[in-house]
Structure formats: C-alpha cells, structure tokens
mmCIF file of C-alpha atoms in Angstrom:
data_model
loop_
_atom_site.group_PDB
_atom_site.id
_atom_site.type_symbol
_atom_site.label_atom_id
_atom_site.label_comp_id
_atom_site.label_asym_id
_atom_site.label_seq_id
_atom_site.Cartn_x
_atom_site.Cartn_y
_atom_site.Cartn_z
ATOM 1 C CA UNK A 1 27.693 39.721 -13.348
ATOM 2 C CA UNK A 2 25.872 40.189 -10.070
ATOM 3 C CA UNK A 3 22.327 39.882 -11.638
ATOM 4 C CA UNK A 4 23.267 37.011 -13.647
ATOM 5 C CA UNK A 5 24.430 35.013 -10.466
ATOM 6 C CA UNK A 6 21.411 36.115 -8.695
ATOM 7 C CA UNK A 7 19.389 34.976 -11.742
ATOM 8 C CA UNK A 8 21.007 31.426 -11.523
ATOM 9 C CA UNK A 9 20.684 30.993 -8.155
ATOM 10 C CA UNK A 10 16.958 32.030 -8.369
ATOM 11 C CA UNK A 11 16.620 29.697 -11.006
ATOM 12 C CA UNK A 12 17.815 26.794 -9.316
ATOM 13 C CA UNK A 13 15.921 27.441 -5.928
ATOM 14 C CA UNK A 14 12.924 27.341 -7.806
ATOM 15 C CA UNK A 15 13.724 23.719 -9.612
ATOM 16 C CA UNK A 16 14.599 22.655 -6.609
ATOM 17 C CA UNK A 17 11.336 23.787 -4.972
ATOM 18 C CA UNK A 18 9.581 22.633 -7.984
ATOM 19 C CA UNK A 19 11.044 19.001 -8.370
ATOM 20 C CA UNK A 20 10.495 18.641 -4.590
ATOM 21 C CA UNK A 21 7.018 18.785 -5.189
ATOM 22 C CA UNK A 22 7.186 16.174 -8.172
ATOM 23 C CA UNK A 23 8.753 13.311 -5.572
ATOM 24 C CA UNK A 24 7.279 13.479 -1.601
ATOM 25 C CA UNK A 25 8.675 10.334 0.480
ATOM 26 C CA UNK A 26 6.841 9.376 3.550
ATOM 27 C CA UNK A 27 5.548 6.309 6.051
ATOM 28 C CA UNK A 28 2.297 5.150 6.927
ATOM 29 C CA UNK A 29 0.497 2.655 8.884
ATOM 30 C CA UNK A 30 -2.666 1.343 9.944
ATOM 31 C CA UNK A 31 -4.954 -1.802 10.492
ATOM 32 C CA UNK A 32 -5.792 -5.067 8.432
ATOM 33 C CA UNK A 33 -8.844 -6.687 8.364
ATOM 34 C CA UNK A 34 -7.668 -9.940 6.299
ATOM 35 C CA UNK A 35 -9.783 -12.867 5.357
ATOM 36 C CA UNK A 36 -9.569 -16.166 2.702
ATOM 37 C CA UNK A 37 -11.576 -16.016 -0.038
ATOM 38 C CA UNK A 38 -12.522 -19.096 -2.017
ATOM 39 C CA UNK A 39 -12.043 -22.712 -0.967
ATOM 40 C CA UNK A 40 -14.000 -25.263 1.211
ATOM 41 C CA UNK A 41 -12.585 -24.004 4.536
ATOM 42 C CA UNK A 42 -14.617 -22.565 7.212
ATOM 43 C CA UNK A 43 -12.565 -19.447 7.979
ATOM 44 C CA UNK A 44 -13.498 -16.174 9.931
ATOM 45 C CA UNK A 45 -11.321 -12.603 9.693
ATOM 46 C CA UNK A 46 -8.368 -11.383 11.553
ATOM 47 C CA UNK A 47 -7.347 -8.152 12.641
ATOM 48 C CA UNK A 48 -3.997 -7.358 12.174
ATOM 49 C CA UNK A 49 -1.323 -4.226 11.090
ATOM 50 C CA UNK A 50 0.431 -2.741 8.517
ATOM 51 C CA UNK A 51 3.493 -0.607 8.389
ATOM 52 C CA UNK A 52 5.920 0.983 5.843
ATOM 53 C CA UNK A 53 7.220 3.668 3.495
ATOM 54 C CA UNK A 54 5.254 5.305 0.512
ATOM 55 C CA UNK A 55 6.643 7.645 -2.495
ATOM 56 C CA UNK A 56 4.214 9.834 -4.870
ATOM 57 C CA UNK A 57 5.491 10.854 -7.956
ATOM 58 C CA UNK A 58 3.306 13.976 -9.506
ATOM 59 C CA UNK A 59 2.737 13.165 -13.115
ATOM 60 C CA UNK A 60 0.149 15.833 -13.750
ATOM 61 C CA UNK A 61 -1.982 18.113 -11.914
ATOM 62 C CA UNK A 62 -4.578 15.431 -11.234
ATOM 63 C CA UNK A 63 -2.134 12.117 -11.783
ATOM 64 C CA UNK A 64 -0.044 10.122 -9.527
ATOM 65 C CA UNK A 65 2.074 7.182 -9.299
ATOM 66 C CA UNK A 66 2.524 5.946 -5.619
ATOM 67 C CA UNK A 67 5.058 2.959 -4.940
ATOM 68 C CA UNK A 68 5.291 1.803 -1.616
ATOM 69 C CA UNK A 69 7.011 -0.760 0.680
ATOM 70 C CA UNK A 70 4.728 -2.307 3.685
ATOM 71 C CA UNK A 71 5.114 -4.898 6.040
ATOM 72 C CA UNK A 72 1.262 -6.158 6.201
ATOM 73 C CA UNK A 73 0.277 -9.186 8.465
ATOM 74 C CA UNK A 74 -2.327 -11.174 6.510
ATOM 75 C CA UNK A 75 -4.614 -14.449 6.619
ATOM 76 C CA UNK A 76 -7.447 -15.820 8.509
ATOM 77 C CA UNK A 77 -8.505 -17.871 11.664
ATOM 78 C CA UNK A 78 -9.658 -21.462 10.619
ATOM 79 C CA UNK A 79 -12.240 -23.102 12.405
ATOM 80 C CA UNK A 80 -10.784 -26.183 14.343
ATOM 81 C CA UNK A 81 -7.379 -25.764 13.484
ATOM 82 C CA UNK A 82 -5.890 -22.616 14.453
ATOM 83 C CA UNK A 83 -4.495 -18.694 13.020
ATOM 84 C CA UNK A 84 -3.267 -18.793 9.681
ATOM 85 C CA UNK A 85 -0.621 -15.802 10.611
ATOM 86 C CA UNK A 86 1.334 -14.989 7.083
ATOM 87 C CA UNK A 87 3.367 -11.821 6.754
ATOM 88 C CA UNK A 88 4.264 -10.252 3.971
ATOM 89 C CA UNK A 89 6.549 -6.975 2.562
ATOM 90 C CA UNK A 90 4.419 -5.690 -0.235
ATOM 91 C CA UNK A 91 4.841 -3.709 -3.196
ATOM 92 C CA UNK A 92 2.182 -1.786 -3.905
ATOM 93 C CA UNK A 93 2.386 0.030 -7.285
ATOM 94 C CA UNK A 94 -0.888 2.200 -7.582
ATOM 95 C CA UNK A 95 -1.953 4.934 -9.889
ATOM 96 C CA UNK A 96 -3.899 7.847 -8.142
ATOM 97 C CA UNK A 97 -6.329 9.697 -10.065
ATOM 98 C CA UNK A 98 -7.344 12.893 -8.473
ATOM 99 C CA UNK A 99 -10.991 13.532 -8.029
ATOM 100 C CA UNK A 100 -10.262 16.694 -6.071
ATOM 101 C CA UNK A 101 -6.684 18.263 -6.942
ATOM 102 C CA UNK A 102 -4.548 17.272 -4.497
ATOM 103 C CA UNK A 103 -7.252 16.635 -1.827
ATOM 104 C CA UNK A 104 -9.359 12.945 -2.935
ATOM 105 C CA UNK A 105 -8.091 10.544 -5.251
ATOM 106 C CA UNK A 106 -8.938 6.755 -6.767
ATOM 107 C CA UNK A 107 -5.976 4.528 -6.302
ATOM 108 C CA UNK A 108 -5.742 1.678 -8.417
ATOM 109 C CA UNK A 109 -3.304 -1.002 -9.289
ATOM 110 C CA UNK A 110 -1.110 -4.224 -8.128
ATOM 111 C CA UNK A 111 0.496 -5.250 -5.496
ATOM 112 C CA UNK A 112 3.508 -7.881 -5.137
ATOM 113 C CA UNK A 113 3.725 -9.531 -1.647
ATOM 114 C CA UNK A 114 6.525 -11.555 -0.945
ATOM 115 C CA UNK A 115 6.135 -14.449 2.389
ATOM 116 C CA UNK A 116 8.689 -13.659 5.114
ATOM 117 C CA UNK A 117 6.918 -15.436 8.229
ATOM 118 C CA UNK A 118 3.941 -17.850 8.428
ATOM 119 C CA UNK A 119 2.641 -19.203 11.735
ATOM 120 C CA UNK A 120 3.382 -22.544 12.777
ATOM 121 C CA UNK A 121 0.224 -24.245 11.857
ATOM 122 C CA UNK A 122 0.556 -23.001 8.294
ATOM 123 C CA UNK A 123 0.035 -25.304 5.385
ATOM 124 C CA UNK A 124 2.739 -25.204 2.714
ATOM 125 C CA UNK A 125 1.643 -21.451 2.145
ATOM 126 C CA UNK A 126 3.385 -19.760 -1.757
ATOM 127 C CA UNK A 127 6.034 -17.628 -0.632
ATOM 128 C CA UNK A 128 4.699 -14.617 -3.414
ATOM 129 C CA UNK A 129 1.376 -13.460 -3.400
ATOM 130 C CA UNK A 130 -0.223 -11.212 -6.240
ATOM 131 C CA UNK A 131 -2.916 -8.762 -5.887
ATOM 132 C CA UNK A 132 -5.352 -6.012 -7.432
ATOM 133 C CA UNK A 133 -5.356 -3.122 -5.257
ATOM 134 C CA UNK A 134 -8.023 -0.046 -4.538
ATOM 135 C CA UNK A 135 -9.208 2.321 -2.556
ATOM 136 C CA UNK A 136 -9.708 6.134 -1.517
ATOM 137 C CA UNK A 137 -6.947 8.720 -0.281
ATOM 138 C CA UNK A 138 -7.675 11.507 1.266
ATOM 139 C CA UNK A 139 -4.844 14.858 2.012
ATOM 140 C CA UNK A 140 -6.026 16.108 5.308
ATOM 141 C CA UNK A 141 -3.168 18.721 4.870
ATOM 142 C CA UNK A 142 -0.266 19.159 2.832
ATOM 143 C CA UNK A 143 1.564 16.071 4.456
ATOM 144 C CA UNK A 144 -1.242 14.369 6.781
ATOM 145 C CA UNK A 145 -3.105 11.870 4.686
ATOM 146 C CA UNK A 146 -5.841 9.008 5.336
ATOM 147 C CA UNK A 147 -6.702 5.907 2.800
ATOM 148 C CA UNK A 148 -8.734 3.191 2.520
ATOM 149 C CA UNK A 149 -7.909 0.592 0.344
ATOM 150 C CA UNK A 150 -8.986 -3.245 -0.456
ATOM 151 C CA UNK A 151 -6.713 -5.751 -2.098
ATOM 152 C CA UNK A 152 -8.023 -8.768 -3.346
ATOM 153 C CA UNK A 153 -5.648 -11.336 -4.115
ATOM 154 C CA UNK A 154 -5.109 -13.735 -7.274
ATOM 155 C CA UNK A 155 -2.707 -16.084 -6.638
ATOM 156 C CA UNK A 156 -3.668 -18.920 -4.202
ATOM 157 C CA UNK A 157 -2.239 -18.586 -0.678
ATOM 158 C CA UNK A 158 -1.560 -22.368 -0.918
ATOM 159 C CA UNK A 159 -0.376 -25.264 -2.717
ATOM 160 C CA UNK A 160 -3.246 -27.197 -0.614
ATOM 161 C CA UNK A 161 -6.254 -25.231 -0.230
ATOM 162 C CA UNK A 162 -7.713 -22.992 -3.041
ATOM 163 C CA UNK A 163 -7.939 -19.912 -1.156
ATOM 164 C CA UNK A 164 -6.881 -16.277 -2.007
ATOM 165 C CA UNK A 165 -5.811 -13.420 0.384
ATOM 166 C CA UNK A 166 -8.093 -10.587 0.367
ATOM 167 C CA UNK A 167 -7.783 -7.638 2.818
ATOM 168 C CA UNK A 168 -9.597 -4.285 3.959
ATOM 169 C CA UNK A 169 -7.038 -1.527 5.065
ATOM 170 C CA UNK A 170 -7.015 1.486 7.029
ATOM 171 C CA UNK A 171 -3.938 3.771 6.746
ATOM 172 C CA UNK A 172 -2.760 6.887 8.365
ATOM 173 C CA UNK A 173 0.712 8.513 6.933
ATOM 174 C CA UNK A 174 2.589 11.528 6.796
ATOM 175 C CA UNK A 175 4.603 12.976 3.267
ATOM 176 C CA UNK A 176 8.090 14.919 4.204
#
C-alpha cells in the first residue's frame, strides 16, 4: 500500500513539474520606436514604452505559442501640427520557432491593438488597429529573456489620413 501511495504521489509531482514547464507566465517591458508609414504627411518617430504580461505555451521541443497583453504607446510627431500620442492594449499572438532549443527563436504572427487614449490633437484615429508582428527572442537564463520585434501595421490609423502604425521594439521580461 505504502509503495503504491509513494508511486502516486511521485507520479503526480512529476506532471506537475512537467506541465509547469508546458505553460510559464511572466511580464515584460521595454521601449517603442513608433512611426506612420504611408500617406502624404511629413511625420518623424517617437520614442515611447511598452508594458505588460506574456504566456508561452511549449508545443514541442523547438515550438511555441506566446500570447501576450501590452500596453504600447504608439504614433508619430507631425510636422506643424503636433504628437500624434495613441495608446493601445495589444494582443500579440506569435508563434516562436526555436533556432537554438530554448535559447534563440523567430517569432512571428499578429497582433490586435485596441485604442484606449489618443492625444488631443488626434484626428478621428480607428479605435482597433491590426498588425503583422516579428522579431528575435533571446533566453538569457531560464526566466531572463530579451526580444526584438517589429510590427508593421495594416489597418489605417485614420479615417482621414492613409497612414499605418509601424513600430520597432525593445523588450526585457522575466518567466515565473
């Protein structure tokens, strides 16, 4: 009876240590470097942020799925009329192909961004915003990563100008 308890329970500590490897929550941060793309504007780049929380779900050895949530602060400055400030919480849905086993990967896929603030000299901006996302990711340790990612967007920012969002981000995160 003993060894068959002791069985179970080793059983079960090892799914559990298993499946907690499958599923790794975490947060991550890091600058924007967002610009317009398209249109007949004269617009320059603006630095801005990004925060939020990422999953990765281990499909195989050397395949990923990584959702995340982000709050990214997007747009450009427009010559002679001011900061085009939009923020966004985007859904990122990538795939990560592993190019290294769990060290370098390709991430690839689209993102959903959904307008929750525009500055005040904003011109009746969409309030969703879909992109193509992709970039690098690199595990500095079993939880420490880095990434590098660029998102170009194709949907137009606004109903009056036909300009895009497109972005260069830097990220630094941590997986539990």
């Amino acid at each position: 009876m003993k060894k068959a308890l002791l069985t179970a329970v080793f059983i079960l500590t090892c799914s559990i240590a298993a499946n907690a490897q499958l599923l790794r929550f975490g947060v991550k941060a890091g600058p924007n470097f967002a610009n317009f793309n398209g249109g007949d504007i004269d617009y320059s780049s603006r630095t801005s942020f990004h925060a939020g929380a990422v999953a990765e779900i281990k499909a195989t050895t050397n395949f990923s799925i990584q959702p995340e949530i982000l709050y990214t602060s997007q747009g450009a400055d427009v010559e002679g009329i001011g900061d085009f400030n939009l923020d966004y919480v985007a859904v990122p849905v990538l795939a990560k192909f592993y190019i290294l086993t769990d060290k370098l990967s390709l991430d690839v896929g689209p993102q959903f961004s959904f307008l929750v603030d525009e500055a005040e000299e904003s011109f009746e901006n969409e309030s969703f915003d879909f992109a193509l996302a992709g970039g690098l990711g690199l595990n500095i340790t079993n939880s420490f990563f880095v990434q590098a990612r660029y998102t170009v967007g194709l949907t137009e920012v606004s109903k009056n100008a036909d300009v895009t969002n497109q972005v260069l981000q830097f990220s630094v995160g941590y997986l539990f």
